[in-house]
mmCIF file of C-alpha atoms and ligand atoms in Angstrom:
data_model
loop_
_atom_site.group_PDB
_atom_site.id
_atom_site.type_symbol
_atom_site.label_atom_id
_atom_site.label_comp_id
_atom_site.label_asym_id
_atom_site.label_seq_id
_atom_site.Cartn_x
_atom_site.Cartn_y
_atom_site.Cartn_z
ATOM 1 C CA MET M 1 1.580 10.066 2.352
ATOM 2 C CA LYS M 2 -1.079 9.182 0.187
ATOM 3 C CA LEU M 3 -2.501 6.357 -2.103
ATOM 4 C CA GLN M 4 -2.919 6.937 -5.852
ATOM 5 C CA ILE M 5 -4.797 4.614 -7.632
ATOM 6 C CA LEU M 6 -3.739 3.601 -11.263
ATOM 7 C CA GLY M 7 -5.924 0.525 -11.854
ATOM 8 C CA SER M 8 -9.428 0.255 -10.283
ATOM 9 C CA GLY M 9 -10.878 -2.716 -12.038
ATOM 10 C CA ALA M 10 -11.105 -6.278 -11.511
ATOM 11 C CA GLY M 11 -10.102 -9.130 -14.017
ATOM 12 C CA LEU M 12 -10.981 -7.261 -17.388
ATOM 13 C CA PRO M 13 -10.180 -3.950 -18.015
ATOM 14 C CA SER M 14 -12.894 -1.426 -19.169
ATOM 15 C CA LYS M 15 -12.703 1.894 -21.044
ATOM 16 C CA ASN M 16 -12.470 3.690 -17.674
ATOM 17 C CA ARG M 17 -10.695 1.263 -15.173
ATOM 18 C CA HIS M 18 -7.478 -0.537 -15.743
ATOM 19 C CA THR M 19 -6.718 -3.645 -13.585
ATOM 20 C CA GLN M 20 -5.187 -3.522 -10.072
ATOM 21 C CA CYS M 21 -2.135 -1.142 -9.243
ATOM 22 C CA ILE M 22 -1.957 0.806 -6.183
ATOM 23 C CA ILE M 23 0.736 3.277 -5.827
ATOM 24 C CA LEU M 24 1.747 4.241 -1.948
ATOM 25 C CA ASP M 25 3.130 7.546 -2.461
ATOM 26 C CA LEU M 26 5.863 8.050 0.311
ATOM 27 C CA VAL M 27 7.711 10.871 -1.578
ATOM 28 C CA ASP M 28 7.090 13.466 1.366
ATOM 29 C CA GLU M 29 8.748 10.625 3.609
ATOM 30 C CA ILE M 30 11.221 8.957 1.644
ATOM 31 C CA ASN M 31 11.293 10.255 -1.833
ATOM 32 C CA GLN M 32 10.092 6.839 -3.143
ATOM 33 C CA TYR M 33 6.747 5.243 -4.219
ATOM 34 C CA TYR M 34 5.837 1.818 -3.197
ATOM 35 C CA CYS M 35 3.582 -0.201 -5.755
ATOM 36 C CA VAL M 36 1.205 -2.969 -4.966
ATOM 37 C CA ASP M 37 0.071 -5.148 -8.029
ATOM 38 C CA ALA M 38 1.776 -4.546 -11.693
ATOM 39 C CA SER M 39 -1.709 -4.510 -13.795
ATOM 40 C CA GLU M 40 -1.371 -4.398 -17.735
ATOM 41 C CA GLY M 41 -0.399 -1.178 -18.870
ATOM 42 C CA MET M 42 0.444 0.397 -15.262
ATOM 43 C CA GLN M 43 3.412 2.111 -17.536
ATOM 44 C CA HIS M 44 1.284 3.960 -19.667
ATOM 45 C CA GLN M 45 -0.631 5.037 -16.717
ATOM 46 C CA MET M 46 2.140 6.160 -14.863
ATOM 47 C CA LEU M 47 2.508 8.577 -17.871
ATOM 48 C CA HIS M 48 -0.281 10.512 -16.825
ATOM 49 C CA THR M 49 1.027 11.037 -13.230
ATOM 50 C CA ASN M 50 4.118 12.667 -11.669
ATOM 51 C CA ILE M 51 5.209 9.196 -10.837
ATOM 52 C CA LYS M 52 8.642 8.479 -11.774
ATOM 53 C CA PRO M 53 9.372 4.707 -12.150
ATOM 54 C CA SER M 54 12.772 5.073 -10.692
ATOM 55 C CA LYS M 55 11.546 6.304 -7.569
ATOM 56 C CA ILE M 56 9.659 2.973 -7.124
ATOM 57 C CA LYS M 57 12.520 0.524 -5.210
ATOM 58 C CA ASN M 58 9.757 -1.503 -3.718
ATOM 59 C CA LEU M 59 7.238 -3.452 -5.643
ATOM 60 C CA PHE M 60 4.949 -5.502 -4.303
ATOM 61 C CA ILE M 61 2.756 -8.397 -5.630
ATOM 62 C CA THR M 62 -0.615 -10.171 -4.378
ATOM 63 C CA HIS M 63 -0.845 -12.574 -6.458
ATOM 64 C CA LEU M 64 -0.056 -14.061 -9.509
ATOM 65 C CA HIS M 65 -3.311 -13.765 -11.973
ATOM 66 C CA GLY M 66 -2.642 -12.066 -15.013
ATOM 67 C CA ASP M 67 -4.720 -9.128 -13.736
ATOM 68 C CA HIS M 68 -2.211 -7.838 -11.527
ATOM 69 C CA ILE M 69 1.334 -8.807 -13.392
ATOM 70 C CA TYR M 70 1.064 -8.479 -16.860
ATOM 71 C CA GLY M 71 2.081 -5.076 -16.480
ATOM 72 C CA LEU M 72 5.560 -6.041 -14.781
ATOM 73 C CA PRO M 73 7.693 -6.982 -17.971
ATOM 74 C CA GLY M 74 6.629 -3.918 -19.638
ATOM 75 C CA PHE M 75 7.604 -1.707 -16.608
ATOM 76 C CA LEU M 76 10.820 -3.503 -15.709
ATOM 77 C CA SER M 77 12.009 -3.232 -19.088
ATOM 78 C CA SER M 78 11.000 0.408 -19.266
ATOM 79 C CA ARG M 79 12.294 1.636 -16.157
ATOM 80 C CA ASP M 80 15.933 0.915 -17.016
ATOM 81 C CA HIS M 81 15.414 4.377 -19.900
ATOM 82 C CA GLN M 82 13.490 6.054 -17.498
ATOM 83 C CA GLY M 83 16.264 6.859 -15.146
ATOM 84 C CA GLY M 84 16.051 3.802 -12.946
ATOM 85 C CA LYS M 85 19.535 2.234 -14.963
ATOM 86 C CA ASP M 86 21.623 1.785 -11.423
ATOM 87 C CA ILE M 87 18.602 2.283 -9.226
ATOM 88 C CA PRO M 88 18.033 -1.307 -7.389
ATOM 89 C CA LEU M 89 14.313 -2.692 -7.439
ATOM 90 C CA MET M 90 13.041 -5.044 -4.793
ATOM 91 C CA ILE M 91 10.030 -7.308 -5.748
ATOM 92 C CA TYR M 92 7.907 -8.918 -3.268
ATOM 93 C CA GLY M 93 5.634 -11.605 -4.097
ATOM 94 C CA PRO M 94 4.218 -15.053 -3.649
ATOM 95 C CA LYS M 95 6.144 -18.308 -4.879
ATOM 96 C CA GLY M 96 6.487 -18.852 -8.286
ATOM 97 C CA LEU M 97 6.722 -15.112 -9.336
ATOM 98 C CA LYS M 98 10.812 -15.197 -9.535
ATOM 99 C CA ASN M 99 10.117 -18.306 -12.339
ATOM 100 C CA TRP M 100 7.593 -16.249 -14.445
ATOM 101 C CA LEU M 101 9.944 -13.462 -14.443
ATOM 102 C CA ASP M 102 13.021 -15.386 -15.562
ATOM 103 C CA VAL M 103 11.252 -16.807 -18.103
ATOM 104 C CA THR M 104 9.569 -13.901 -19.543
ATOM 105 C CA LEU M 105 12.405 -11.599 -19.613
ATOM 106 C CA GLU M 106 14.847 -14.377 -21.099
ATOM 107 C CA THR M 107 12.596 -15.384 -23.761
ATOM 108 C CA SER M 108 11.773 -11.593 -24.741
ATOM 109 C CA ARG M 109 15.594 -10.991 -24.449
ATOM 110 C CA SER M 110 14.982 -8.333 -22.012
ATOM 111 C CA HIS M 111 18.031 -6.769 -20.665
ATOM 112 C CA ILE M 112 17.727 -5.087 -16.884
ATOM 113 C CA SER M 113 20.923 -3.399 -16.168
ATOM 114 C CA TYR M 114 19.870 -2.432 -12.600
ATOM 115 C CA PRO M 115 20.330 -4.524 -9.860
ATOM 116 C CA LEU M 116 16.548 -6.572 -9.260
ATOM 117 C CA GLU M 117 15.867 -8.968 -6.443
ATOM 118 C CA ILE M 118 12.860 -11.124 -6.306
ATOM 119 C CA ILE M 119 11.778 -11.990 -2.923
ATOM 120 C CA GLU M 120 9.351 -15.000 -2.206
ATOM 121 C CA VAL M 121 7.250 -14.078 0.539
ATOM 122 C CA ALA M 122 5.621 -16.359 3.033
ATOM 123 C CA PRO M 123 1.892 -15.940 5.134
ATOM 124 C CA ASN M 124 2.635 -14.130 8.288
ATOM 125 C CA GLN M 125 6.000 -12.859 7.379
ATOM 126 C CA THR M 126 6.944 -9.441 8.515
ATOM 127 C CA PHE M 127 10.140 -7.658 7.294
ATOM 128 C CA ASN M 128 11.318 -4.029 7.554
ATOM 129 C CA VAL M 129 11.409 -1.504 4.324
ATOM 130 C CA ASP M 130 12.906 2.027 4.958
ATOM 131 C CA ASN M 131 10.682 3.434 7.979
ATOM 132 C CA MET M 132 7.851 0.465 7.279
ATOM 133 C CA THR M 133 7.162 -2.584 8.774
ATOM 134 C CA ILE M 134 5.451 -4.759 6.382
ATOM 135 C CA GLU M 135 3.293 -7.941 7.184
ATOM 136 C CA VAL M 136 2.036 -10.541 4.777
ATOM 137 C CA ILE M 137 -1.161 -11.637 5.648
ATOM 138 C CA SER M 138 -3.004 -14.440 3.932
ATOM 139 C CA MET M 139 -6.382 -14.107 1.379
ATOM 140 C CA GLN M 140 -8.760 -16.646 0.763
ATOM 141 C CA HIS M 141 -8.754 -16.676 -2.983
ATOM 142 C CA ASN M 142 -7.876 -19.554 -5.764
ATOM 143 C CA ILE M 143 -4.538 -19.483 -5.413
ATOM 144 C CA GLU M 144 -1.623 -18.276 -3.418
ATOM 145 C CA CYS M 145 -2.798 -14.538 -2.795
ATOM 146 C CA TYR M 146 -1.441 -12.054 -0.079
ATOM 147 C CA GLY M 147 -2.278 -8.717 1.508
ATOM 148 C CA TYR M 148 0.315 -6.228 2.746
ATOM 149 C CA ILE M 149 -0.051 -4.579 6.106
ATOM 150 C CA PHE M 150 2.241 -1.582 5.805
ATOM 151 C CA THR M 151 2.832 -0.011 9.106
ATOM 152 C CA GLU M 152 5.236 3.306 9.755
ATOM 153 C CA ARG M 153 7.533 3.624 12.235
ATOM 154 C CA THR M 154 6.327 6.472 14.642
ATOM 155 C CA GLU M 155 8.882 8.841 15.333
ATOM 156 C CA LYS M 156 9.780 11.258 17.884
ATOM 157 C CA GLY M 157 8.027 14.675 18.319
ATOM 158 C CA GLU M 158 9.532 17.924 17.440
ATOM 159 C CA LEU M 159 12.065 19.408 19.688
ATOM 160 C CA LEU M 160 10.548 22.305 21.996
ATOM 161 C CA VAL M 161 12.927 25.060 20.791
ATOM 162 C CA SER M 162 11.496 27.709 23.617
ATOM 163 C CA LYS M 163 11.461 25.129 26.473
ATOM 164 C CA LEU M 164 15.666 24.352 25.821
ATOM 165 C CA ARG M 165 15.992 28.518 25.258
ATOM 166 C CA ASP M 166 14.496 28.620 28.909
ATOM 167 C CA ILE M 167 16.864 26.488 30.386
ATOM 168 C CA GLY M 168 19.844 28.538 28.474
ATOM 169 C CA ILE M 169 20.552 26.106 25.359
ATOM 170 C CA THR M 170 20.360 28.284 21.816
ATOM 171 C CA PRO M 171 20.305 26.496 18.833
ATOM 172 C CA GLY M 172 23.047 24.050 17.386
ATOM 173 C CA PRO M 173 24.830 20.892 16.847
ATOM 174 C CA ILE M 174 23.758 19.947 20.264
ATOM 175 C CA TYR M 175 19.795 19.976 19.490
ATOM 176 C CA LYS M 176 20.446 16.919 17.384
ATOM 177 C CA GLU M 177 22.020 14.924 20.116
ATOM 178 C CA ILE M 178 19.472 15.855 22.447
ATOM 179 C CA LYS M 179 16.957 14.639 20.206
ATOM 180 C CA GLU M 180 18.467 11.383 19.539
ATOM 181 C CA SER M 181 19.237 10.759 23.601
ATOM 182 C CA ASN M 182 16.844 9.951 26.158
ATOM 183 C CA THR M 183 18.523 12.193 28.580
ATOM 184 C CA PHE M 184 21.355 15.182 28.443
ATOM 185 C CA LEU M 185 23.118 16.926 31.023
ATOM 186 C CA HIS M 186 23.251 20.717 31.007
ATOM 187 C CA ASP M 187 24.959 22.674 33.953
ATOM 188 C CA GLY M 188 25.906 20.035 35.857
ATOM 189 C CA LYS M 189 21.818 18.915 35.970
ATOM 190 C CA VAL M 190 20.829 15.556 34.191
ATOM 191 C CA TYR M 191 17.341 16.250 32.093
ATOM 192 C CA ASP M 192 14.983 14.031 30.463
ATOM 193 C CA THR M 193 14.686 14.318 26.695
ATOM 194 C CA ASN M 194 11.126 13.414 26.594
ATOM 195 C CA ASP M 195 10.258 16.601 28.437
ATOM 196 C CA PHE M 196 11.467 18.815 25.656
ATOM 197 C CA LEU M 197 9.779 16.809 22.829
ATOM 198 C CA GLY M 198 6.162 17.560 21.286
ATOM 199 C CA PRO M 199 3.896 14.959 20.527
ATOM 200 C CA GLU M 200 4.859 11.572 18.906
ATOM 201 C CA LYS M 201 4.522 11.329 15.566
ATOM 202 C CA ILE M 202 2.326 8.185 15.335
ATOM 203 C CA GLY M 203 3.003 5.744 12.345
ATOM 204 C CA ARG M 204 0.376 5.384 9.548
ATOM 205 C CA LYS M 205 -1.003 1.818 9.003
ATOM 206 C CA VAL M 206 -2.205 0.954 5.549
ATOM 207 C CA ILE M 207 -3.361 -2.140 4.413
ATOM 208 C CA ILE M 208 -3.845 -3.342 1.072
ATOM 209 C CA HIS M 209 -5.575 -6.533 -0.114
ATOM 210 C CA GLY M 210 -5.471 -8.802 -2.767
ATOM 211 C CA ASP M 211 -8.223 -10.867 -4.123
ATOM 212 C CA THR M 212 -10.026 -12.715 -1.952
ATOM 213 C CA ARG M 213 -13.330 -13.841 -0.348
ATOM 214 C CA VAL M 214 -14.472 -12.081 3.272
ATOM 215 C CA ILE M 215 -12.023 -13.407 5.712
ATOM 216 C CA THR M 216 -13.930 -13.553 9.059
ATOM 217 C CA ASP M 217 -11.068 -14.948 11.271
ATOM 218 C CA ASN M 218 -10.463 -13.095 14.644
ATOM 219 C CA ASP M 219 -6.613 -13.326 13.831
ATOM 220 C CA TYR M 220 -6.693 -11.439 10.761
ATOM 221 C CA LYS M 221 -9.591 -8.926 11.877
ATOM 222 C CA GLU M 222 -6.964 -8.069 14.940
ATOM 223 C CA LYS M 223 -4.312 -7.139 12.307
ATOM 224 C CA LEU M 224 -6.570 -4.729 10.727
ATOM 225 C CA ASP M 225 -7.099 -2.721 14.018
ATOM 226 C CA GLY M 226 -5.868 0.945 13.985
ATOM 227 C CA ALA M 227 -5.596 0.925 10.553
ATOM 228 C CA ASP M 228 -5.667 4.659 9.030
ATOM 229 C CA ILE M 229 -7.032 3.009 5.461
ATOM 230 C CA ILE M 230 -8.026 -1.001 4.258
ATOM 231 C CA VAL M 231 -8.022 -1.491 0.748
ATOM 232 C CA HIS M 232 -10.469 -3.986 -0.369
ATOM 233 C CA GLU M 233 -11.765 -5.730 -3.054
ATOM 234 C CA SER M 234 -15.557 -6.132 -3.961
ATOM 235 C CA THR M 235 -15.825 -7.659 -7.169
ATOM 236 C CA TYR M 236 -19.253 -7.786 -6.758
ATOM 237 C CA LEU M 237 -21.293 -4.753 -5.380
ATOM 238 C CA ASP M 238 -24.667 -5.633 -5.706
ATOM 239 C CA GLY M 239 -25.865 -8.538 -3.593
ATOM 240 C CA GLU M 240 -24.034 -11.204 -5.373
ATOM 241 C CA ILE M 241 -22.833 -13.148 -2.315
ATOM 242 C CA GLU M 242 -23.147 -16.566 -3.174
ATOM 243 C CA LYS M 243 -21.290 -15.936 -6.970
ATOM 244 C CA ALA M 244 -18.595 -13.770 -4.948
ATOM 245 C CA HIS M 245 -17.973 -16.698 -2.926
ATOM 246 C CA GLN M 246 -17.994 -19.216 -5.604
ATOM 247 C CA TYR M 247 -15.433 -17.127 -7.765
ATOM 248 C CA HIS M 248 -12.993 -16.267 -4.555
ATOM 249 C CA HIS M 249 -14.231 -12.834 -4.578
ATOM 250 C CA SER M 250 -15.734 -10.341 -2.122
ATOM 251 C CA GLU M 251 -19.480 -8.634 -2.371
ATOM 252 C CA LEU M 252 -19.944 -5.101 -0.997
ATOM 253 C CA SER M 253 -22.532 -5.668 1.566
ATOM 254 C CA GLU M 254 -20.245 -8.641 3.003
ATOM 255 C CA VAL M 255 -17.446 -6.553 3.441
ATOM 256 C CA LEU M 256 -19.135 -3.685 5.205
ATOM 257 C CA SER M 257 -20.712 -6.151 7.539
ATOM 258 C CA ASN M 258 -17.506 -7.821 8.258
ATOM 259 C CA PHE M 259 -15.764 -4.972 9.136
ATOM 260 C CA LYS M 260 -18.283 -3.727 11.671
ATOM 261 C CA SER M 261 -16.367 -5.310 14.275
ATOM 262 C CA ILE M 262 -13.231 -3.325 13.591
ATOM 263 C CA ASP M 263 -11.854 -0.030 14.717
ATOM 264 C CA PHE M 264 -10.394 1.567 11.861
ATOM 265 C CA GLY M 265 -10.156 4.630 9.308
ATOM 266 C CA ARG M 266 -11.387 4.876 6.173
ATOM 267 C CA LEU M 267 -12.204 1.825 3.586
ATOM 268 C CA LEU M 268 -11.467 2.158 0.080
ATOM 269 C CA ILE M 269 -13.072 -0.489 -2.338
ATOM 270 C CA THR M 270 -11.458 -1.498 -5.667
ATOM 271 C CA HIS M 271 -11.049 -4.574 -7.936
ATOM 272 C CA ILE M 272 -14.523 -3.276 -9.227
ATOM 273 C CA SER M 273 -15.993 -5.567 -12.143
ATOM 274 C CA ASN M 274 -16.473 -3.658 -15.564
ATOM 275 C CA ARG M 275 -20.215 -4.815 -15.337
ATOM 276 C CA TYR M 276 -20.424 -1.678 -13.091
ATOM 277 C CA GLU M 277 -20.137 1.140 -15.566
ATOM 278 C CA SER M 278 -23.377 2.700 -15.671
ATOM 279 C CA ASP M 279 -25.915 4.807 -13.952
ATOM 280 C CA ASP M 280 -25.858 1.379 -11.882
ATOM 281 C CA LEU M 281 -22.476 2.457 -10.115
ATOM 282 C CA ILE M 282 -23.675 5.947 -9.136
ATOM 283 C CA LEU M 283 -26.805 4.506 -7.234
ATOM 284 C CA ILE M 284 -24.736 1.941 -5.414
ATOM 285 C CA GLN M 285 -21.820 4.738 -4.848
ATOM 286 C CA GLU M 286 -24.603 6.751 -3.456
ATOM 287 C CA ARG M 287 -26.177 4.140 -1.350
ATOM 288 C CA TYR M 288 -22.762 3.361 0.449
ATOM 289 C CA ARG M 289 -21.228 6.844 0.578
ATOM 290 C CA ASP M 290 -21.143 6.990 4.032
ATOM 291 C CA GLU M 291 -19.641 3.819 4.689
ATOM 292 C CA CYS M 292 -16.645 3.311 1.901
ATOM 293 C CA ILE M 293 -14.821 5.091 -0.815
ATOM 294 C CA PHE M 294 -14.785 3.792 -4.474
ATOM 295 C CA ALA M 295 -11.719 3.451 -6.267
ATOM 296 C CA SER M 296 -11.254 5.330 -9.697
ATOM 297 C CA ASP M 297 -8.330 5.167 -12.195
ATOM 298 C CA PHE M 298 -6.076 8.086 -11.029
ATOM 299 C CA MET M 299 -7.969 8.688 -7.623
ATOM 300 C CA GLU M 300 -5.278 10.187 -4.959
ATOM 301 C CA ILE M 301 -6.548 9.922 -1.090
ATOM 302 C CA THR M 302 -4.033 11.572 1.537
ATOM 303 C CA ILE M 303 -3.648 9.996 4.397
ATOM 304 C CA PRO M 304 -2.662 12.440 7.286
ATOM 305 C CA ARG M 305 -0.789 12.090 10.628
ATOM 306 C CA LYS M 306 -3.257 10.917 13.887
ATOM 307 C CA SER M 307 -0.979 13.567 15.697
HETATM 308 ZN ZN1 ZN N 1 -7.816 -9.478 -9.807
HETATM 309 ZN ZN1 ZN N 2 -7.125 -12.833 -8.670
#
């Protein structure tokens, strides 16, 4: 599992940053990519990577500001011709997404041959997709806006083959049956399967925010607890807290102090304004390098299992 950043910029693109588009690479787990937000140029960015559009079967939109969705019609149209012809795609996002897409695709006479389903989500909704539980969390922005909590299912540990051999069970289809059951019978004795399994593979938790002011509610903070990685915006990096608040965005020092009480792994800062393109950014990165990672386009971050 890893994150791959296709766009790390805020509202306006710059020479080095496209606007927000984040890939959750699940190729090793389920041979798919999830995509969060669909910035203008996302399909061009993808051409510089190994990502196949047909392997994106679930796409999540945080909100309907243009910097997060203007790449969607182009991506959807091209996917048809990039191996995605019959491969279904689900898009999750706020109310209004379906109407916008219907009008855009119809007006531009875009023909999409694969099954396309648009699901409009609501705050606190939880649903399962593949091996993930996904929870929708409300952001504090000037338009309906969400974050998504992706929690991978915890899997049983590996079968301990040598232990099974010790009681006289040799490899074969029986191993699968044993792994799938809680107990098994052998030579007239009942065994507990857990005694023959290695440590559980604990599911990973990845949280990707949409645009937001810093959220201080305890309910929200509890949801973040235990995350392996949190992706949070910081349109403002250098002390302009009032301005960030005024424009419904976040400022870095405020994000960092808000997360101090939360127990989590790494923090990835993204949605970085195009004002920070100079040496200033290097200095800011240096100052905070022990506290967070700063996203850049094409950055990849591996998310290892805890066990
Ligand atoms: Zn934005
Ligand atoms: Zn926005």
